[in-house]
Amino acid sequence: MRQDAPQPPDKNESTGRMNRILRTASFWALLVLIPVAILQFMEAGRAERQKLTYTEFWDQLLNENIESIEVRQGTGEIEGRLKIALSREEGEIDQFHVLLPAHELGEELEARLRAENVKIETLPAGNNWITIFIQMLPWILIIGLWLFVFRQMQAGGSRAFSFGKSKARLLTGDTPDVTFADVAGCDEAKDELQEIIEFLKDPQKFSRLGGRLPKGALVVGPPGTGKTLLARAVAGEAGRPFFSMSGSDFVEMFVGVGASRVRDLFEQGKAHAPCIIFIDEIDAVGRHRGAGLGGGHDEREQTLNQLLVEMDGFESNEGVILLAATNRPDVLDPALLRPGRFDRQIVVDNPDIAGREGIFRVHTQDIPLSEDVDLAVLAKGTPGLSGADIENVVNEAALIAARGGKDRVYMVEFEKAKDKVMLGTERRSMVISEEERKVTAYHEAGHAVIALRVPGLDPLHKVTIIPHGRALGITASLPEEDRHNYTKQWLEGQLNMLFGGRVAEEMIFGNSKITTGAGNDIERVTDLARRMVTQFGMSPAIGAMSVGDREHEVFLGRDISQRREVSEKTAEMVDAEIKRILDESYEHTRQVLEENVDLLERIAEALLERETLDVEAITLLNEGRELPPPPAEEQAPPPPEPTSAESLETRESPLEGTGGEPAPAPA
């Protein structure tokens, strides 16, 4: 499914944002510059006057060097002029000011001034406001700062703050950037949503027979399947106001904010009705109540309660359709899922082969393709991939072609991109000793022999001993068709294939030389056997009885402490059945490999020589035929000499044996 490409910002929105930034910057500039200008203005008049101490003032008076003074009433400040300028380090001064110990001239000072014929003038205390302003300047700055903060937090209407204001983005639908033509691989989901759009455009068409407008639709599916893209397509197709918001946007650090935002969101919706409200990742706010230890006072639960009331409460919201998306429908509250709130649950699963081909066509419509590119073959070779994975494959293929200086994308780039996405990035620079290469070759050859000789398994796609991701080697299989159910034969074959690497190591190198490379295989084979016994009812001793755990309910908060659902005797029987299945599978794997040891040797030697075997090479080896000599550019280079000893304990193969095939889900 086509993923959302980055959209250019709206011109009006950008202009408004720039205006807000300019207004804010201007406010702060004025807040700082005005006091500074006032202080500079006040100091400008004093720039030419130098301060004298009271002692220096008396010295100049006794030396008959004072020409005239001005006494400011009530302040004790004298400003005067000297007859002969004084020389100081900062220069000569002929004007001065001095502060008296008292606010008024004393009798002795006044008499001395009169004796020296100093001209005395008295100034009124009319400039005291400057002093008062200077004293109040810090408070003015603080008040200005708070006014700015309050202005930023202030909302419309009668609200004091915008904490409770909804953060939903309004899309008018005048210029849709995504339509249903950009969505592929989920035709049924598009049909369901198309009907909702028709409800909005022509409600009379459906209400004339007594039908009502759906209250809401919940889009569920695995990550990357295009749920959010479908919502964007609905916004582009409906031509009605479309409010978009994330589930995590409701909850803040303040109590009651989530419920307030829910109310505000639906108030905006009713003001623009008929409209659509989209909440992405609704599981962030719609989880099962009682999931936390905060009880009914939990902030998230209060938000959910308000959402339930707004969707279907005492007051109706005619014309407001709630569209939500989640990949965790199992954790949602049952009250949220009932009809009247979410009338429809639209499942968007991983696409089938036809859907994958359609997604490839959508994503390659702007990419120049070579004539050898077959999208049907690519769709067949990418089972289990989501729309996001397919988009990544197309993008990687384009990058590989551009890196090679090509003017179009060829099939070989798509194959490389597919292997990179499904198997991991090649790590050819990793230093591996010759002994480890040999062990890895026989390990992967063991997986390959089982895949070729055990009936019911998927055909081999590739076997390689080139490190990919965290794996030193990979044996990948691809199903011939999409599989939705798994037979017991296939599951038992998977057990054999997972054991193939470990058994091959034991056969060739002995029990003392087995490595940790089978650690992931053993973990997966144990999990698969346990599910066969406890979930799939494939054990004769246990029968068709589910013996699953309840760890998910602790996560949901329904039970803080787990209840024991099975007796100790049943648990012992389950463990015994798992051990029996694993032991039988191990012995069967050994038997198959001992009967085909020649094929094991041929595949291992070919891997040591070429490092990678494709389908054609595997077929020739299986038929006992010789491999043609590889082209010079494809011959495997000699392994580099290790610079230091590497521990086999770091050897992990997360994709060995199954080629990335997911473990079967419970039916």
XYZ file of C-alpha atoms in Angstrom:
667
model
C 0.000 0.000 0.000
C 1.315 3.405 -0.850
C 2.787 5.248 2.066
C 2.325 8.929 2.687
C 4.923 11.094 0.984
C 5.980 14.329 2.680
C 3.575 17.051 1.618
C 4.597 20.657 1.016
C 3.411 22.981 3.783
C 0.329 25.052 3.159
C 1.197 28.582 1.987
C -1.334 30.299 4.243
C -0.261 28.218 7.200
C 3.402 29.081 6.598
C 2.563 32.786 6.290
C 0.560 32.726 9.521
C 3.356 30.937 11.332
C 5.879 33.512 10.106
C 3.627 36.385 11.245
C 3.312 34.853 14.711
C 7.090 34.489 14.944
C 7.596 38.127 13.881
C 5.039 39.378 16.422
C 6.688 37.400 19.211
C 10.149 38.629 18.276
C 8.911 42.228 18.120
C 7.332 41.947 21.563
C 10.538 40.681 23.129
C 12.613 43.294 21.321
C 10.434 46.108 22.625
C 10.413 44.623 26.119
C 14.205 44.750 26.226
C 14.997 47.845 24.173
C 12.612 50.310 25.862
C 14.165 50.085 29.362
C 17.632 50.161 27.856
C 16.784 53.304 25.876
C 15.375 55.003 28.949
C 18.448 54.248 30.995
C 20.722 55.485 28.211
C 18.688 58.689 27.971
C 18.971 59.249 31.692
C 22.684 58.662 31.685
C 23.282 60.813 28.634
C 22.910 64.022 30.631
C 25.373 62.785 33.178
C 27.929 61.626 30.677
C 29.820 64.906 30.844
C 29.622 65.212 34.637
C 32.038 63.178 36.749
C 31.250 62.147 40.303
C 33.344 63.693 43.080
C 33.602 62.496 46.600
C 32.484 64.770 49.396
C 36.112 65.176 50.446
C 37.203 66.124 46.930
C 34.350 68.617 46.811
C 35.582 70.312 49.999
C 39.144 70.339 48.697
C 38.052 72.115 45.549
C 35.962 74.536 47.614
C 38.884 75.383 49.896
C 41.099 75.882 46.844
C 38.530 78.359 45.493
C 38.099 76.247 42.356
C 34.295 76.033 42.297
C 32.530 78.448 40.024
C 28.838 77.548 40.562
C 26.604 74.795 41.915
C 23.010 73.581 41.510
C 21.370 71.986 44.524
C 18.509 69.575 43.872
C 15.910 70.012 46.554
C 15.261 67.030 48.838
C 17.866 64.734 47.264
C 21.178 66.001 48.627
C 22.640 66.040 45.093
C 24.859 68.882 43.910
C 25.868 69.497 40.314
C 28.476 72.162 39.636
C 31.164 73.664 37.419
C 34.881 74.086 38.180
C 36.961 77.148 37.420
C 39.994 75.084 36.438
C 39.507 71.595 35.023
C 40.872 68.662 36.987
C 43.187 66.136 35.326
C 42.270 62.446 35.789
C 43.165 59.200 34.053
C 39.891 59.291 32.122
C 40.613 62.895 31.074
C 39.998 66.449 32.215
C 36.707 67.317 33.890
C 35.179 70.729 34.438
C 31.717 69.610 35.534
C 30.891 67.393 38.479
C 28.171 66.070 40.754
C 28.354 65.032 44.372
C 26.015 63.658 47.019
C 25.829 65.373 50.369
C 25.674 63.452 53.630
C 22.429 65.298 54.379
C 19.592 66.245 52.099
C 20.227 69.995 52.624
C 23.230 72.313 52.790
C 24.627 72.730 56.257
C 25.275 76.154 57.796
C 29.037 75.708 57.612
C 28.964 74.624 53.949
C 26.563 77.364 52.972
C 28.677 79.999 54.739
C 31.816 78.763 53.040
C 30.151 78.860 49.643
C 29.010 82.418 50.226
C 32.480 83.365 51.349
C 33.979 82.051 48.143
C 31.340 83.856 46.076
C 30.056 80.614 44.592
C 26.882 81.033 42.627
C 24.171 78.823 44.210
C 20.967 77.717 42.498
C 18.205 75.458 43.814
C 16.354 73.009 41.553
C 12.942 71.563 42.442
C 12.564 67.851 43.004
C 10.601 67.496 39.774
C 12.558 64.539 38.341
C 11.822 62.097 41.149
C 9.694 60.076 38.737
C 12.879 58.886 37.090
C 14.075 57.469 40.359
C 10.697 55.838 40.944
C 10.791 54.346 37.430
C 14.240 52.906 38.001
C 13.069 51.287 41.212
C 10.000 49.811 39.518
C 11.802 48.699 36.356
C 12.366 45.063 37.549
C 8.683 44.750 38.404
C 7.753 46.159 35.010
C 9.901 43.543 33.318
C 8.369 40.717 35.387
C 4.826 41.889 34.683
C 5.640 42.176 30.971
C 6.983 38.627 30.943
C 3.860 37.245 32.602
C 1.649 39.170 30.197
C 3.511 37.563 27.330
C 3.123 34.070 28.803
C -0.574 34.596 29.477
C -1.058 35.865 25.943
C 0.555 32.772 24.511
C -1.545 30.476 26.688
C -4.794 32.324 26.141
C -7.422 30.644 23.999
C -10.487 31.855 22.189
C -13.852 32.424 23.710
C -14.096 32.596 27.464
C -11.225 30.148 28.122
C -8.301 31.416 30.131
C -5.832 28.891 28.814
C -5.551 26.598 25.832
C -4.704 23.420 27.763
C -8.168 22.079 27.155
C -8.216 23.169 23.534
C -8.210 20.376 20.985
C -5.054 19.975 18.898
C -6.952 18.518 15.970
C -5.918 19.646 12.501
C -8.746 20.699 10.225
C -8.582 19.636 6.590
C -11.183 21.158 4.310
C -10.730 18.668 1.489
C -10.571 21.348 -1.189
C -7.199 20.148 -2.419
C -6.939 16.407 -1.693
C -3.391 15.089 -1.910
C -4.362 11.430 -1.417
C -7.332 9.629 -2.951
C -8.508 6.044 -3.204
C -6.556 5.775 -6.457
C -3.374 5.935 -4.348
C -4.484 3.008 -2.185
C -4.152 -0.628 -3.250
C -4.331 -4.019 -1.631
C -7.471 -3.432 0.466
C -10.460 -3.201 -1.850
C -12.978 -4.316 0.789
C -11.835 -1.620 3.209
C -12.138 1.003 0.480
C -15.692 -0.137 -0.270
C -16.679 0.185 3.400
C -15.206 3.673 3.666
C -16.674 4.703 0.315
C -20.120 4.004 1.692
C -19.438 6.299 4.648
C -18.384 9.030 2.238
C -21.639 8.601 0.329
C -23.506 8.892 3.640
C -21.915 12.290 4.169
C -22.518 13.520 0.637
C -26.126 12.338 0.293
C -27.662 11.269 3.632
C -31.195 11.291 2.192
C -30.313 8.408 -0.098
C -30.002 6.090 2.903
C -32.251 7.714 5.507
C -35.367 7.553 3.324
C -35.646 3.856 4.180
C -35.063 4.432 7.906
C -31.299 3.949 7.978
C -29.112 6.171 10.143
C -25.710 7.618 9.616
C -22.941 5.412 11.090
C -21.494 6.784 14.308
C -17.997 5.535 13.711
C -15.682 3.083 11.986
C -12.593 1.422 13.473
C -9.785 0.508 11.072
C -7.677 -2.345 12.490
C -4.706 -4.216 11.094
C -0.988 -4.912 11.529
C 1.530 -2.069 11.364
C 2.389 -0.830 7.894
C -0.779 -2.003 6.142
C -1.990 1.525 5.322
C -4.590 2.404 7.962
C -3.551 6.027 8.224
C -3.249 6.227 4.446
C -6.865 5.096 4.136
C -7.912 7.887 6.481
C -6.016 10.414 4.357
C -7.756 9.041 1.279
C -11.120 9.463 3.001
C -10.223 13.092 3.733
C -9.364 13.589 0.083
C -12.488 11.863 -1.239
C -15.156 13.139 1.142
C -14.923 16.844 0.376
C -16.122 17.544 3.934
C -14.297 18.993 6.980
C -11.848 16.430 8.307
C -10.375 16.688 11.810
C -7.196 14.676 12.350
C -5.695 13.986 15.768
C -3.479 11.414 17.468
C -4.606 9.471 20.506
C -1.580 10.613 22.480
C -2.539 14.294 21.961
C -5.398 14.033 24.437
C -3.413 13.381 27.588
C -1.123 15.982 29.145
C 0.472 16.459 32.544
C -2.549 18.416 33.828
C -5.574 16.634 35.255
C -8.739 16.913 33.201
C -7.020 18.130 30.043
C -7.839 14.962 28.071
C -11.566 15.107 28.779
C -11.609 18.823 27.996
C -9.926 18.240 24.644
C -12.419 15.508 23.786
C -15.302 17.909 24.486
C -13.686 20.662 22.455
C -12.995 18.275 19.559
C -16.613 17.203 19.293
C -17.825 20.782 19.717
C -15.756 21.722 16.681
C -17.123 18.693 14.858
C -20.730 19.657 15.553
C -19.996 23.199 14.391
C -18.746 21.833 11.040
C -21.241 18.952 10.687
C -21.442 16.857 8.642
C -17.760 16.058 9.120
C -15.273 13.300 9.939
C -13.087 13.100 13.047
C -10.050 10.838 12.723
C -8.130 9.613 15.778
C -4.939 7.763 14.942
C -3.598 5.150 17.382
C -6.752 5.269 19.484
C -5.377 2.540 21.768
C -3.355 5.292 23.486
C -6.578 6.612 25.020
C -9.096 3.780 24.539
C -7.445 0.952 26.507
C -9.492 -1.309 28.731
C -10.568 0.490 31.909
C -8.962 -0.826 35.053
C -5.650 -1.262 33.318
C -3.815 1.017 35.737
C -3.487 1.202 39.479
C -5.085 4.636 39.623
C -8.629 3.282 39.628
C -11.423 5.494 38.399
C -9.349 8.620 38.903
C -6.835 7.653 36.274
C -6.465 10.498 33.784
C -6.548 8.200 30.773
C -9.748 6.567 31.970
C -11.413 9.935 32.477
C -10.513 10.808 28.905
C -11.977 7.517 27.691
C -15.171 8.102 29.669
C -15.632 11.483 28.038
C -14.998 9.952 24.617
C -17.670 7.307 25.266
C -20.167 9.978 26.280
C -19.437 12.142 23.248
C -19.757 9.224 20.824
C -23.060 7.937 22.170
C -24.298 9.757 25.200
C -27.377 11.716 26.265
C -26.789 14.305 23.557
C -26.556 13.128 19.983
C -23.838 14.112 17.535
C -25.687 13.959 14.273
C -23.464 14.332 11.250
C -20.210 13.659 13.136
C -18.522 10.396 12.119
C -15.600 9.149 14.177
C -12.925 7.282 12.233
C -10.156 5.619 14.260
C -7.164 3.401 13.548
C -5.249 0.958 15.728
C -3.101 -2.151 15.484
C -4.100 -3.274 18.991
C -7.869 -3.877 18.921
C -7.460 -6.501 21.650
C -6.653 -3.865 24.286
C -9.599 -1.549 23.535
C -12.436 -1.197 26.004
C -15.568 -3.217 25.089
C -17.759 -0.167 25.620
C -15.842 1.574 22.856
C -16.302 -1.245 20.389
C -20.053 -1.727 20.714
C -22.489 -0.716 17.946
C -23.647 2.855 18.381
C -20.086 3.989 18.872
C -18.033 2.042 16.400
C -20.660 0.536 14.134
C -18.071 -0.991 11.824
C -14.690 -2.617 12.249
C -12.751 -2.502 9.000
C -9.879 -5.000 8.854
C -6.842 -4.027 6.807
C -4.601 -7.096 6.764
C -1.355 -7.793 4.957
C -2.108 -7.870 1.228
C -2.430 -11.057 -0.808
C -0.574 -11.634 -4.073
C -3.025 -9.538 -6.104
C -2.888 -6.770 -3.524
C 0.910 -6.795 -3.477
C 1.012 -6.465 -7.250
C -1.335 -3.485 -7.039
C 0.827 -1.881 -4.364
C 3.910 -2.391 -6.523
C 2.109 -0.658 -9.391
C 1.161 2.300 -7.190
C 4.683 2.815 -5.894
C 6.411 2.330 -9.253
C 4.197 4.671 -11.274
C 6.729 7.509 -10.934
C 9.829 5.302 -11.299
C 11.342 4.490 -14.723
C 11.315 0.695 -15.020
C 13.169 -1.568 -17.360
C 11.280 -3.930 -19.669
C 12.509 -6.954 -17.709
C 10.726 -5.865 -14.512
C 7.786 -8.176 -13.835
C 5.655 -6.881 -10.974
C 3.681 -10.133 -10.821
C 6.897 -12.056 -10.124
C 7.876 -9.546 -7.467
C 4.465 -9.854 -5.837
C 4.765 -13.641 -5.808
C 8.223 -13.442 -4.227
C 7.230 -11.128 -1.375
C 4.727 -13.108 0.742
C 3.855 -11.644 4.100
C 5.156 -8.162 3.318
C 3.017 -5.173 4.235
C 2.463 -2.061 2.168
C 5.231 -0.272 4.043
C 7.632 -3.137 3.339
C 6.803 -3.064 -0.370
C 7.350 0.677 -0.500
C 10.719 0.108 1.136
C 11.594 -2.536 -1.473
C 10.770 -0.134 -4.317
C 12.729 2.673 -2.703
C 15.759 0.469 -2.057
C 15.692 -0.747 -5.676
C 15.660 2.851 -6.926
C 18.565 3.751 -4.624
C 20.597 0.734 -5.753
C 20.014 1.635 -9.420
C 20.952 5.273 -8.799
C 24.065 4.180 -6.937
C 25.066 2.156 -9.988
C 24.593 5.137 -12.319
C 21.660 3.592 -14.223
C 18.897 5.587 -15.874
C 16.175 3.095 -14.955
C 15.499 0.326 -12.446
C 16.066 -3.263 -13.567
C 14.830 -6.542 -12.166
C 18.230 -7.286 -10.628
C 17.907 -4.175 -8.431
C 14.487 -5.309 -7.249
C 15.891 -8.740 -6.365
C 18.713 -7.171 -4.379
C 16.305 -4.824 -2.636
C 13.921 -7.673 -1.850
C 16.716 -9.733 -0.267
C 17.885 -6.704 1.674
C 14.440 -6.041 3.141
C 13.492 -9.682 3.790
C 16.854 -11.139 4.792
C 18.835 -8.155 6.028
C 21.814 -6.200 4.760
C 24.861 -8.164 3.626
C 27.929 -7.838 5.858
C 30.744 -8.891 3.523
C 33.311 -6.969 5.535
C 32.798 -9.170 8.597
C 35.948 -11.139 9.400
C 35.145 -14.858 9.733
C 37.666 -17.633 10.225
C 37.828 -20.543 7.807
C 36.629 -22.929 10.529
C 33.539 -20.826 11.199
C 32.804 -20.583 7.460
C 32.917 -24.378 7.232
C 30.644 -24.835 10.251
C 28.210 -22.260 8.853
C 28.222 -23.940 5.434
C 27.286 -27.343 6.860
C 24.736 -25.701 9.167
C 22.928 -24.043 6.266
C 23.342 -27.151 4.108
C 21.495 -29.104 6.814
C 18.556 -26.703 6.569
C 18.614 -26.945 2.782
C 18.632 -30.765 2.675
C 15.616 -30.936 4.973
C 13.772 -28.384 2.827
C 14.490 -30.540 -0.263
C 13.768 -33.971 1.201
C 10.898 -33.440 3.663
C 7.555 -33.239 1.815
C 5.154 -30.367 2.351
C 7.710 -27.608 2.948
C 8.060 -24.420 0.961
C 10.525 -24.383 -1.944
C 13.990 -23.049 -1.273
C 14.704 -19.530 -2.464
C 18.307 -18.936 -1.467
C 21.052 -20.390 0.694
C 23.996 -18.212 1.688
C 26.823 -18.082 4.199
C 27.301 -14.335 3.722
C 26.359 -12.643 7.015
C 23.047 -10.797 6.843
C 22.071 -8.652 9.811
C 22.846 -10.698 12.927
C 22.896 -14.028 11.105
C 26.081 -15.678 9.840
C 24.095 -17.608 7.257
C 20.561 -17.827 5.923
C 18.411 -20.502 4.329
C 15.355 -18.800 2.903
C 12.170 -20.425 1.659
C 9.291 -18.801 -0.165
C 5.790 -20.291 -0.364
C 4.311 -20.888 -3.780
C 1.050 -19.268 -2.704
C -0.303 -17.293 0.208
C -0.922 -19.480 3.228
C -3.570 -18.656 5.834
C -3.811 -21.993 7.625
C -0.968 -24.338 8.521
C -1.262 -28.115 8.375
C 0.243 -30.457 10.921
C 2.498 -31.832 8.202
C 3.872 -28.372 7.468
C 4.442 -27.643 11.155
C 6.279 -30.933 11.668
C 8.357 -30.153 8.571
C 9.228 -26.786 10.072
C 10.452 -28.556 13.202
C 12.672 -30.757 11.053
C 14.017 -27.801 9.113
C 14.812 -25.835 12.263
C 16.688 -28.835 13.668
C 18.538 -29.410 10.370
C 21.420 -27.053 11.174
C 22.179 -28.454 14.616
C 21.918 -32.091 13.473
C 24.263 -31.413 10.527
C 26.842 -29.861 12.854
C 26.658 -32.874 15.166
C 26.948 -35.372 12.304
C 29.949 -33.719 10.618
C 31.950 -32.303 13.524
C 30.843 -34.431 16.490
C 28.877 -33.591 19.616
C 31.790 -31.708 21.178
C 32.035 -29.323 18.201
C 28.442 -28.133 18.036
C 28.100 -24.335 18.184
C 25.758 -21.694 19.528
C 24.539 -20.955 15.997
C 21.466 -23.107 16.566
C 20.377 -21.128 19.628
C 17.685 -19.215 17.812
C 16.575 -22.381 15.978
C 16.122 -24.225 19.290
C 14.187 -21.314 20.769
C 11.822 -21.194 17.799
C 11.337 -24.940 17.571
C 10.471 -25.079 21.276
C 7.937 -22.263 20.929
C 6.364 -23.923 17.878
C 6.078 -27.291 19.646
C 4.503 -25.637 22.686
C 1.899 -23.924 20.539
C 1.133 -27.196 18.778
C 0.371 -28.740 22.169
C -1.295 -25.858 24.023
C -3.085 -23.910 21.259
C -3.482 -26.007 18.125
C -4.692 -29.233 19.764
C -2.146 -31.388 17.881
C -1.134 -33.575 20.824
C -3.029 -36.890 21.347
C -2.276 -36.829 25.073
C -3.603 -33.292 25.696
C -6.276 -33.337 23.031
C -8.285 -30.343 21.856
C -7.761 -28.287 24.998
C -6.311 -24.804 25.172
C -3.635 -24.467 27.804
C -2.464 -20.961 27.031
C -1.076 -18.378 29.432
C -2.753 -15.189 30.569
C 0.144 -12.764 30.514
C -1.763 -10.393 28.248
C -4.406 -9.870 30.905
C -1.872 -8.576 33.360
C -0.948 -6.070 30.709
C -4.586 -5.101 30.411
C -4.891 -4.800 34.135
C -7.787 -7.210 34.528
C -5.781 -9.353 36.919
C -2.881 -7.965 38.905
C -2.039 -11.489 39.999
C -2.365 -14.369 37.534
C -4.738 -17.206 38.177
C -3.503 -20.724 37.626
C -5.621 -22.232 34.886
C -4.115 -25.728 34.716
C -3.223 -28.281 37.316
C 0.324 -29.392 38.000
C -0.451 -32.755 36.439
C -1.637 -31.118 33.208
C 1.429 -28.874 33.142
C 3.672 -31.934 33.496
C 1.789 -33.636 30.663
C 2.267 -30.545 28.467
C 5.998 -30.502 29.141
C 6.231 -34.227 28.435
C 4.374 -33.853 25.119
C 6.586 -30.957 24.053
C 9.671 -33.013 24.863
C 8.277 -35.990 22.938
C 7.534 -33.911 19.835
C 10.995 -32.330 19.898
C 12.784 -35.662 20.389
C 10.846 -37.343 17.577
C 11.502 -34.415 15.264
C 15.215 -34.447 16.109
C 15.529 -38.169 15.352
C 13.587 -37.828 12.115
C 15.860 -34.960 11.052
C 18.936 -37.074 11.774
C 17.504 -39.952 9.757
C 16.816 -37.718 6.737
C 20.312 -36.191 6.832
C 22.040 -39.577 7.211
C 20.148 -40.843 4.170
C 21.183 -37.743 2.148
C 24.711 -37.152 3.405
C 26.016 -36.925 -0.166
C 23.624 -34.061 -0.933
C 24.664 -32.414 2.340
C 28.323 -32.559 1.304
C 27.635 -31.182 -2.196
C 25.663 -28.225 -0.906
C 28.231 -27.428 1.792
C 31.124 -27.539 -0.669
C 29.226 -25.356 -3.127
C 28.541 -22.815 -0.360
C 32.213 -22.716 0.601
C 33.082 -22.112 -3.033
C 30.400 -19.635 -4.063
C 28.968 -18.411 -0.713
C 25.457 -18.041 -2.208
C 23.261 -20.567 -4.023
C 20.118 -19.520 -5.856
C 17.173 -21.660 -6.942
C 18.844 -22.861 -10.164
C 22.020 -23.938 -8.379
C 20.076 -25.732 -5.657
C 18.051 -27.597 -8.289
C 21.199 -28.777 -10.073
C 22.763 -29.984 -6.834
C 19.570 -31.783 -5.867
C 19.601 -33.599 -9.217
C 23.245 -34.603 -8.758
C 24.499 -32.428 -11.624
C 27.574 -30.243 -11.661
C 27.292 -26.493 -11.305
C 28.441 -24.388 -14.239
C 31.482 -22.225 -13.537
C 30.448 -18.881 -12.097
C 31.202 -15.652 -13.940
C 34.380 -13.961 -12.885
C 32.549 -11.151 -11.144
C 30.445 -13.598 -9.127
C 33.246 -15.826 -7.891
C 33.555 -15.674 -4.155
C 36.708 -13.901 -2.973
C 38.966 -15.745 -0.592
C 37.985 -15.199 3.020
C 40.088 -12.563 4.801
C 42.354 -13.691 7.523
C 40.951 -12.906 10.960
C 42.813 -10.310 12.912
C 41.652 -11.584 16.243
C 39.975 -14.639 17.649
C 36.193 -14.470 17.504
C 33.930 -16.349 19.864
C 31.303 -18.662 18.457
C 28.993 -17.514 21.230
C 28.136 -14.422 19.182
C 26.809 -16.490 16.315
C 23.087 -15.929 15.847
C 20.847 -16.876 12.961
C 17.388 -15.393 13.460
C 16.223 -16.337 9.972
C 17.873 -19.718 9.563
C 15.751 -22.567 8.351
C 12.652 -20.600 7.508
C 13.913 -17.739 5.424
C 11.931 -15.254 7.451
C 8.711 -17.270 7.276
C 6.632 -16.167 10.262
C 5.605 -18.665 12.837
C 2.005 -19.770 12.385
C -0.546 -17.721 14.203
C -3.226 -19.335 16.306
C -6.147 -20.373 14.178
